[in-house]
CSV table of C-alpha atoms in Angstrom, one decimal:
chain,number,residue,atom,x,y,z
A,16,MET,CA,-3.1,-27.6,19.6
A,17,GLU,CA,-4.6,-31.0,20.0
A,18,ASP,CA,-8.1,-29.8,19.0
A,19,TYR,CA,-6.9,-27.8,16.0
A,20,HIS,CA,-9.0,-28.5,12.8
A,21,LYS,CA,-7.0,-28.0,9.7
A,22,PRO,CA,-9.2,-26.3,7.0
A,23,ASP,CA,-9.9,-28.3,3.8
A,24,GLN,CA,-8.6,-27.2,0.4
A,25,GLN,CA,-11.9,-25.7,-0.6
A,26,THR,CA,-11.9,-23.4,2.4
A,27,LEU,CA,-8.3,-22.5,1.9
A,28,GLN,CA,-9.0,-21.6,-1.7
A,29,ALA,CA,-12.0,-19.5,-0.7
A,30,LEU,CA,-9.9,-17.6,1.8
A,31,LYS,CA,-7.1,-17.0,-0.8
A,32,ASP,CA,-9.6,-15.8,-3.3
A,33,THR,CA,-11.2,-13.4,-0.8
A,34,ALA,CA,-7.8,-12.0,0.2
A,35,ASN,CA,-6.9,-11.4,-3.5
A,36,ARG,CA,-10.2,-9.5,-4.1
A,37,LEU,CA,-9.5,-7.5,-1.0
A,38,ARG,CA,-6.0,-6.6,-2.2
A,39,ILE,CA,-7.4,-5.5,-5.6
A,40,SER,CA,-10.1,-3.4,-4.1
A,41,SER,CA,-7.6,-1.8,-1.8
A,42,ILE,CA,-5.3,-0.9,-4.6
A,43,LYS,CA,-8.2,0.5,-6.7
A,44,ALA,CA,-9.4,2.6,-3.7
A,45,THR,CA,-6.0,4.1,-2.9
A,46,THR,CA,-5.4,4.8,-6.6
A,47,ALA,CA,-8.8,6.6,-7.0
A,48,ALA,CA,-8.2,8.6,-3.8
A,49,GLY,CA,-4.7,9.5,-4.8
A,50,SER,CA,-3.5,8.3,-1.4
A,51,GLY,CA,-1.2,5.5,-2.4
A,52,ARG,CA,2.5,5.4,-1.8
A,53,GLY,CA,4.3,8.0,-3.8
A,54,ALA,CA,7.9,8.0,-4.9
A,55,PRO,CA,10.3,8.8,-2.1
A,56,ALA,CA,12.1,12.2,-2.3
A,57,GLY,CA,15.1,12.1,-4.5
A,58,LYS,CA,13.8,9.2,-6.6
A,59,GLY,CA,12.8,10.7,-9.9
A,60,ARG,CA,11.1,13.9,-8.8
A,61,PRO,CA,12.8,17.2,-7.9
A,62,ALA,CA,12.5,18.5,-4.4
A,63,ARG,CA,10.3,21.5,-3.8
A,64,PRO,CA,12.2,24.6,-3.0
A,65,GLY,CA,11.8,25.7,0.6
A,66,PRO,CA,11.4,29.2,1.9
A,67,ALA,CA,14.2,31.6,1.0
A,68,ARG,CA,16.8,32.0,3.8
A,69,GLY,CA,19.1,34.9,4.3
A,70,ARG,CA,19.4,37.9,2.2
A,71,GLN,CA,17.8,38.0,-1.3
A,72,PRO,CA,19.7,39.6,-4.2
A,73,PRO,CA,18.1,42.8,-5.6
A,74,ARG,CA,15.9,42.4,-8.7
């Protein structure tokens, strides 16, 4: 670690700005694609009914 060069404030700020732009782009891309994280089951949306099991009552 003796030869480690600590980045200056300008470089650190540039890296932080780039990271923030990347986060924003990522959020926009997942939102546009509809592939972001949805609500977990049981948290505000009803569960989809599964296939019927057993005997069905007559109609």
